[in-house]
Coordinates of C-alpha atoms and ligand atoms in Angstrom, one line a residue:
M1 CA -0.9 -13.2 -25.4
T2 CA -3.4 -14.4 -22.7
E3 CA -4.4 -18.1 -23.0
T4 CA -8.1 -18.5 -23.6
V5 CA -10.8 -21.2 -23.0
T6 CA -13.7 -21.9 -25.3
L7 CA -17.0 -23.2 -23.8
T8 CA -20.2 -24.3 -25.5
L9 CA -23.2 -22.3 -24.4
A10 CA -24.4 -25.3 -22.5
E11 CA -21.0 -25.5 -20.7
A12 CA -21.2 -21.8 -19.9
G13 CA -24.7 -22.2 -18.5
D14 CA -23.5 -25.2 -16.4
L15 CA -20.6 -23.2 -15.1
C16 CA -22.9 -20.3 -14.1
L17 CA -25.3 -22.6 -12.3
R18 CA -22.4 -24.3 -10.4
V19 CA -20.9 -21.0 -9.3
L20 CA -24.3 -19.7 -8.2
S21 CA -25.3 -23.0 -6.5
D22 CA -22.0 -23.2 -4.6
A23 CA -22.6 -19.6 -3.5
G24 CA -26.0 -20.7 -2.2
L25 CA -28.4 -19.7 -5.0
D26 CA -30.6 -22.3 -6.5
G27 CA -33.9 -22.8 -8.4
R28 CA -35.6 -20.3 -10.6
H29 CA -33.6 -17.4 -9.0
A30 CA -30.3 -19.0 -10.1
E31 CA -31.7 -20.0 -13.6
V32 CA -32.7 -16.5 -14.6
V33 CA -29.4 -15.0 -13.4
A34 CA -27.5 -17.7 -15.3
E35 CA -29.5 -17.0 -18.5
V36 CA -28.8 -13.3 -18.4
I37 CA -25.0 -13.9 -17.9
V38 CA -24.8 -16.5 -20.7
A39 CA -26.7 -14.1 -23.0
G40 CA -24.2 -11.4 -22.2
Q41 CA -21.2 -13.7 -23.0
R42 CA -22.9 -15.1 -26.1
D43 CA -23.3 -11.7 -27.6
E44 CA -19.7 -10.8 -26.6
C45 CA -20.7 -8.1 -24.1
H46 CA -17.7 -9.1 -22.0
S47 CA -18.3 -6.5 -19.3
H48 CA -21.7 -8.2 -18.5
G49 CA -20.9 -11.8 -19.4
L50 CA -19.2 -14.6 -17.4
Y51 CA -17.0 -12.1 -15.6
R52 CA -20.1 -10.9 -13.7
L53 CA -20.2 -14.3 -11.8
I54 CA -17.4 -13.1 -9.7
G55 CA -19.5 -10.1 -8.5
C56 CA -22.5 -12.4 -8.0
A57 CA -20.6 -14.8 -5.9
H58 CA -19.2 -12.0 -3.8
A59 CA -22.7 -10.5 -3.4
L60 CA -24.0 -13.8 -2.3
A61 CA -21.1 -14.4 0.1
S62 CA -21.7 -11.0 1.7
G63 CA -25.1 -12.1 2.9
R64 CA -26.8 -9.1 1.3
I65 CA -28.6 -11.0 -1.4
N66 CA -31.8 -12.7 -0.2
R67 CA -31.2 -16.2 -1.5
A68 CA -34.8 -17.1 -0.5
A69 CA -36.3 -14.0 -2.2
R70 CA -39.9 -14.3 -3.3
P71 CA -40.6 -11.5 -5.7
K72 CA -44.1 -10.0 -4.9
V73 CA -46.1 -8.8 -7.9
T74 CA -48.7 -6.1 -7.3
D75 CA -51.2 -4.9 -9.9
L76 CA -50.9 -1.2 -8.9
A77 CA -52.9 0.5 -11.6
P78 CA -54.4 -0.2 -15.1
S79 CA -50.9 0.5 -16.6
I80 CA -48.5 -0.2 -13.7
V81 CA -47.1 -3.5 -12.3
K82 CA -44.9 -3.3 -9.3
V83 CA -42.6 -6.1 -8.3
D84 CA -40.9 -6.1 -4.9
A85 CA -37.7 -8.1 -5.6
D86 CA -37.4 -8.8 -1.9
F87 CA -33.6 -8.0 -2.1
G88 CA -33.0 -10.7 -4.7
F89 CA -31.5 -10.2 -8.1
S90 CA -33.4 -7.9 -10.6
S91 CA -33.7 -10.6 -13.2
Y92 CA -35.8 -12.8 -11.0
A93 CA -38.2 -9.9 -10.3
Y94 CA -38.4 -9.1 -14.0
A95 CA -39.2 -12.7 -14.9
E96 CA -42.0 -12.8 -12.3
G97 CA -43.6 -9.5 -13.4
I98 CA -43.2 -9.2 -17.1
G99 CA -46.1 -11.3 -18.1
L100 CA -48.7 -9.1 -16.3
A101 CA -46.9 -6.0 -17.6
L102 CA -47.3 -7.2 -21.2
D103 CA -51.0 -8.0 -20.7
K104 CA -51.4 -4.4 -19.5
A105 CA -49.5 -3.0 -22.5
R106 CA -51.7 -5.0 -24.8
S107 CA -54.9 -3.6 -23.2
Q108 CA -53.8 -0.1 -22.4
G109 CA -51.2 0.6 -25.2
I110 CA -48.6 1.5 -22.6
A111 CA -47.5 -0.1 -19.4
A112 CA -44.8 0.3 -16.7
L113 CA -43.0 -2.5 -15.0
V114 CA -41.6 -1.2 -11.8
I115 CA -39.0 -3.3 -9.9
N116 CA -38.1 -2.3 -6.3
R117 CA -35.5 -3.5 -3.9
C118 CA -33.4 -5.5 -6.3
Y119 CA -29.7 -6.1 -6.6
H120 CA -28.7 -5.2 -10.2
F121 CA -25.6 -6.3 -12.2
S122 CA -26.9 -7.1 -15.7
A123 CA -27.1 -5.4 -19.1
L124 CA -30.6 -4.2 -19.9
W125 CA -30.9 -5.4 -23.5
P126 CA -31.7 -9.0 -22.5
E127 CA -34.9 -7.6 -20.9
I128 CA -36.2 -5.5 -23.7
E129 CA -35.0 -7.3 -26.9
P130 CA -37.5 -10.2 -26.3
L131 CA -40.3 -7.6 -25.9
A132 CA -39.5 -6.1 -29.3
E133 CA -39.4 -9.6 -30.7
Q134 CA -43.1 -9.9 -29.6
G135 CA -44.0 -6.6 -31.3
F136 CA -43.6 -4.1 -28.4
A137 CA -41.3 -1.0 -28.2
A138 CA -39.6 -0.7 -24.8
L139 CA -37.4 1.5 -22.7
A140 CA -35.5 0.5 -19.6
L141 CA -33.7 2.6 -17.0
T142 CA -31.8 1.9 -13.8
P143 CA -29.4 3.7 -11.5
S144 CA -26.4 2.0 -9.9
H145 CA -23.8 3.2 -7.3
S146 CA -22.4 6.7 -7.2
W147 CA -19.3 6.4 -9.4
V148 CA -19.8 9.2 -12.0
A149 CA -19.2 13.0 -11.7
P150 CA -21.8 15.4 -13.0
A151 CA -20.5 17.5 -16.0
G152 CA -18.4 20.3 -14.4
G153 CA -17.9 18.3 -11.2
T154 CA -15.1 16.0 -10.1
K155 CA -16.6 13.8 -7.4
P156 CA -18.7 10.6 -7.9
L157 CA -22.5 11.3 -7.7
F158 CA -24.4 9.5 -10.4
G159 CA -24.5 5.8 -11.2
T160 CA -23.4 4.6 -14.6
N161 CA -27.2 4.7 -15.2
P162 CA -27.9 2.7 -18.4
I163 CA -30.7 3.5 -20.9
A164 CA -31.9 0.8 -23.2
F165 CA -34.4 1.0 -26.0
A166 CA -35.9 -1.6 -28.3
W167 CA -38.1 -1.3 -31.4
P168 CA -39.8 -4.2 -33.3
R169 CA -38.9 -5.1 -36.9
A170 CA -40.9 -7.7 -38.8
D171 CA -38.1 -9.2 -40.9
N172 CA -35.1 -8.3 -38.9
H173 CA -33.7 -8.5 -35.4
P174 CA -35.2 -5.6 -33.3
F175 CA -33.5 -2.2 -33.3
V176 CA -31.9 -2.2 -29.8
F177 CA -29.4 0.1 -28.1
D178 CA -28.3 -0.2 -24.5
F179 CA -25.5 2.0 -23.0
A180 CA -24.4 3.6 -19.8
T181 CA -24.8 7.4 -19.5
S182 CA -21.2 7.3 -18.2
A183 CA -18.7 7.5 -21.1
T184 CA -18.3 3.7 -20.6
A185 CA -19.6 1.0 -18.3
R186 CA -17.7 0.5 -15.1
G187 CA -17.4 -3.1 -16.0
E188 CA -15.3 -2.1 -19.1
I189 CA -12.9 -0.2 -16.8
E190 CA -12.7 -3.2 -14.5
L191 CA -11.9 -5.5 -17.4
H192 CA -9.1 -3.1 -18.5
R193 CA -7.7 -3.2 -15.0
R194 CA -7.8 -7.0 -15.0
A195 CA -6.0 -7.2 -18.4
G196 CA -3.4 -4.6 -17.3
K197 CA -4.4 -2.2 -20.0
T198 CA -4.9 1.6 -19.9
I199 CA -8.3 3.0 -20.6
A200 CA -9.1 5.6 -23.4
P201 CA -8.7 9.3 -22.4
G202 CA -11.8 11.1 -21.5
L203 CA -13.4 8.4 -19.4
A204 CA -12.4 9.2 -15.9
L205 CA -10.7 11.5 -13.3
D206 CA -8.4 10.4 -10.5
C207 CA -9.1 11.2 -6.8
D208 CA -7.6 14.7 -7.3
G209 CA -9.9 15.4 -10.2
R210 CA -7.2 15.1 -12.9
P211 CA -7.8 13.1 -16.1
T212 CA -6.5 9.6 -15.9
V213 CA -6.0 6.6 -18.2
D214 CA -5.1 4.3 -15.3
P215 CA -8.1 2.0 -14.7
A216 CA -7.3 1.6 -11.0
E217 CA -7.1 5.4 -10.5
A218 CA -10.4 5.7 -12.5
L219 CA -12.1 3.2 -10.3
R220 CA -10.9 5.1 -7.2
G221 CA -11.7 8.5 -8.6
A222 CA -14.7 9.5 -10.7
M223 CA -16.0 8.3 -14.1
L224 CA -17.2 10.9 -16.6
T225 CA -20.6 11.1 -18.3
F226 CA -20.8 10.7 -22.1
G227 CA -21.5 13.9 -24.1
G228 CA -20.7 16.2 -21.2
H229 CA -23.7 18.1 -20.0
K230 CA -26.1 16.0 -22.2
G231 CA -25.1 12.7 -20.6
S232 CA -25.1 14.4 -17.2
A233 CA -28.8 15.5 -17.7
L234 CA -29.8 12.1 -19.0
S235 CA -28.1 10.4 -16.0
T236 CA -30.1 12.8 -13.7
M237 CA -33.3 11.7 -15.5
V238 CA -32.4 8.0 -14.9
E239 CA -31.8 8.8 -11.2
L240 CA -35.2 10.5 -11.0
L241 CA -37.4 8.1 -13.0
A242 CA -35.9 5.0 -11.6
G243 CA -35.4 6.4 -8.0
P244 CA -37.8 8.9 -6.4
L245 CA -40.6 8.1 -8.9
L246 CA -40.4 4.5 -7.8
D247 CA -39.8 5.2 -4.1
D248 CA -36.4 3.6 -4.4
M249 CA -32.8 4.4 -3.9
I250 CA -30.8 6.8 -6.1
S251 CA -27.1 5.9 -6.7
M252 CA -25.8 7.9 -3.8
E253 CA -28.1 6.1 -1.4
S254 CA -27.3 2.7 -3.0
K255 CA -23.6 3.3 -2.4
A256 CA -24.2 4.4 1.2
F257 CA -26.5 1.4 1.7
D258 CA -23.6 -0.8 0.5
G259 CA -21.5 0.5 3.4
G260 CA -18.2 -0.4 1.7
L261 CA -18.9 -4.1 1.0
G262 CA -18.5 -3.6 -2.7
V263 CA -21.7 -5.5 -3.5
T264 CA -23.6 -4.9 -6.8
P265 CA -26.0 -1.9 -6.5
C266 CA -29.4 -2.2 -4.8
H267 CA -32.2 0.0 -6.1
G268 CA -35.2 0.0 -8.5
E269 CA -35.7 -0.3 -12.3
L270 CA -38.3 1.2 -14.6
I271 CA -39.3 -0.6 -17.8
L272 CA -41.8 1.2 -20.1
I273 CA -43.6 -0.9 -22.7
F274 CA -45.5 0.4 -25.7
D275 CA -47.8 -1.6 -27.9
P276 CA -47.7 0.0 -31.3
G277 CA -50.8 -2.0 -32.4
V278 CA -52.8 -0.1 -29.8
F279 CA -51.3 3.3 -30.7
L280 CA -51.8 2.8 -34.4
G281 CA -54.6 0.4 -35.1
E282 CA -55.0 0.0 -38.9
A283 CA -52.1 2.4 -39.4
L284 CA -49.6 -0.1 -37.8
G285 CA -48.2 -1.6 -41.0
K286 CA -47.7 1.7 -42.7
N287 CA -45.8 3.2 -39.7
L288 CA -43.6 0.1 -39.1
A289 CA -42.7 0.5 -42.8
R290 CA -41.8 4.2 -42.2
A291 CA -39.5 3.0 -39.3
E292 CA -37.8 0.6 -41.8
M293 CA -37.3 3.5 -44.1
L294 CA -35.3 5.3 -41.3
F295 CA -33.2 2.2 -40.6
D296 CA -32.5 1.8 -44.3
A297 CA -31.4 5.4 -44.5
I298 CA -29.0 4.8 -41.6
V299 CA -27.4 1.7 -43.1
G300 CA -27.5 3.3 -46.5
Q301 CA -24.8 5.7 -45.3
D302 CA -22.7 2.7 -44.3
A303 CA -23.4 3.5 -40.7
R304 CA -24.2 0.5 -38.6
L305 CA -27.3 0.0 -36.3
P306 CA -26.7 -0.6 -32.6
S307 CA -26.8 -4.3 -31.7
Q308 CA -25.5 -5.3 -35.2
R309 CA -22.2 -6.3 -33.7
R310 CA -24.0 -8.1 -30.9
Y311 CA -26.2 -10.1 -33.3
E312 CA -23.2 -11.1 -35.4
A313 CA -21.4 -12.2 -32.2
R314 CA -24.5 -14.2 -31.2
L315 CA -24.3 -16.2 -34.5
R316 CA -20.6 -16.9 -33.9
S317 CA -21.2 -18.1 -30.3
L318 CA -24.2 -20.3 -31.3
R319 CA -21.9 -22.0 -33.8
G320 CA -18.5 -22.0 -32.0
G321 CA -19.2 -21.3 -28.3
V322 CA -17.8 -18.5 -26.2
T323 CA -14.2 -17.7 -25.5
I324 CA -12.9 -16.2 -22.3
P325 CA -9.4 -15.6 -20.8
R326 CA -8.0 -18.7 -19.0
P327 CA -7.3 -16.6 -15.8
L328 CA -11.0 -15.7 -15.7
Y329 CA -12.0 -19.3 -16.3
N330 CA -9.7 -20.5 -13.6
E331 CA -11.1 -17.9 -11.2
L332 CA -14.7 -19.1 -11.9
V333 CA -13.8 -22.8 -11.5
A334 CA -12.2 -21.9 -8.2
L335 CA -15.6 -20.6 -7.1
T336 CA -17.2 -24.0 -7.8
N337 CA -15.6 -25.9 -5.0
G338 CA -13.2 -27.4 -7.5
A339 CA -15.7 -29.2 -9.8
A340 CA -14.1 -31.0 -12.7
E341 CA -13.4 -29.2 -16.0
P342 CA -15.6 -30.2 -19.0
A343 CA -13.7 -32.6 -21.3
N344 CA -13.7 -29.9 -24.1
V345 CA -11.7 -27.6 -21.8
R346 CA -9.3 -30.3 -20.6
E347 CA -8.6 -30.9 -24.3
Q348 CA -7.7 -27.3 -24.8
R349 CA -4.9 -27.6 -22.2
R350 CA -3.1 -30.2 -24.3
P351 CA 0.1 -29.0 -26.0
A352 CA -0.4 -28.8 -29.8
Ligands
NDP401 P1 -21.2 1.1 -25.3 O1 -20.6 2.4 -25.1 O2 -20.3 0.0 -25.8 O3 -22.5 1.2 -26.1 C1 -23.2 0.1 -26.3 C2 -24.4 0.4 -27.3 O4 -24.0 1.2 -28.4 C3 -24.8 -1.0 -27.9 O5 -26.1 -0.9 -28.2 C4 -23.9 -1.0 -29.1 O6 -24.3 -1.9 -30.1 C5 -24.0 0.4 -29.6 N1 -22.9 0.8 -30.4 C6 -21.6 0.8 -30.1 N2 -20.8 1.3 -31.1 C7 -21.7 1.6 -32.1 C8 -21.5 2.1 -33.4 N3 -20.3 2.4 -33.9 N4 -22.6 2.3 -34.2 C9 -23.9 2.1 -33.7 N5 -24.1 1.5 -32.4 C10 -23.0 1.3 -31.7 O7 -21.7 0.4 -23.9 P2 -21.5 0.9 -22.4 O8 -20.1 0.6 -22.0 O9 -22.1 2.2 -22.2 O10 -22.6 -0.2 -21.7 C11 -22.4 -1.6 -21.9 C12 -23.4 -2.4 -21.1 O11 -23.3 -2.1 -19.8 C13 -24.9 -2.1 -21.5 O12 -25.4 -3.3 -21.9 C14 -25.5 -1.6 -20.2 O13 -26.8 -2.1 -19.9 C15 -24.5 -2.2 -19.2 N6 -24.6 -1.4 -17.9 C16 -25.4 -1.9 -16.9 C17 -25.5 -1.1 -15.8 C18 -26.4 -1.5 -14.6 O14 -26.5 -0.8 -13.7 N7 -27.0 -2.7 -14.6 C19 -24.8 0.1 -15.6 C20 -24.0 0.5 -16.8 C21 -23.9 -0.3 -17.9 P3 -23.4 -3.3 -30.2 O15 -23.7 -4.1 -28.9 O16 -23.9 -4.0 -31.4 O17 -22.0 -2.9 -30.3
PYC402 O1 -20.8 -1.8 -15.7 O2 -21.3 0.2 -14.9 C1 -21.4 -1.0 -14.9 C2 -22.4 -1.7 -14.1 C3 -23.0 -1.3 -13.0 C4 -23.9 -2.2 -12.5 C5 -23.8 -3.3 -13.4 N1 -22.9 -2.9 -14.3

């Protein structure tokens, strides 16, 4: 069994900031990137948690990320805010633009936050869950790199193209789902490769277009969409709404722009925000109650709501910290110019 290391959330945050700072990223830009990575690990979304620091450090070392990025916020239209990320990470552009987008949603009922020219590595739920906590519904879409074959095809074309949605609930965590339109996130396949495990059947093809359960073959070949032609069409929608509609790169272009460096994708992101209070006025309470009736009917069948696992994981992490494989921890420490281990981690090395 692989040895593990447990970190408090504060230690995980410090580790993120040390890795980013030693890779040349500081200030607010580094803080927001660290926040999104710690949130991913805290909620046990392992494919978008601390493991992502390796990709961030590589992206920074490649020289592609603009460490001095200054996101530029433009008030484009009564309902549209555009943020030019200036080739920094998407989370920084989001942090700079979301306030104005929420003001617009409150006055217009609906608003779009458009992010351009950003490097994107994160899960989408950390962006929309806080919006639902403030009473908004929200939808987020982004392409990535060409890794996924269209249904019926065998060659990479689409990105893993996640879609995330959030709905507010008065007495509960928001209803949130967030998944790739590929059968699984690429990060999951990478984690299987790292752990020396095979992947489930039905996720990917090898370079010759044959089904494979070997993660390395899958990463070299083509991933598959979820739900066959349905995921393929949704993935196309993500490419269109978060690519040409925003005057930004689709996944094919992002992959070509990368030029083989293996840096996290560079493209746009679209976040749509709805203010149910404006849509509904006095009928707000009645309709939020109808939504609750739907959620009750789902869990009434012993089905679970998306994010339930995540919220439970969050509680565990807030109490007991986050646990990652020792090899991953060692790899991250190696990225920090050898800074000392926290006492808590040294303690975990001691033989029982
Ligand atoms: P999954 O296929 O694991 O699906 C995740 C979503 O489905 C979560 O909301 C999850 O909730 C929910 N879910 C899972 N099982 C059930 C169930 N039995 N009943 C109800 N809901 C369920 O995720 P993916 O591998 O597709 O994506 C993982 C992450 O990767 C996402 O956060 C996504 O944003 C990120 N990603 C980012 C990309 C980018 O370009 N930036 C590209 C692709 C993916 P819960 O969390 O509670 O299990
Ligand atoms: O896991 O598919 C993925 C992914 C792509 C970009 C960030 N995460």
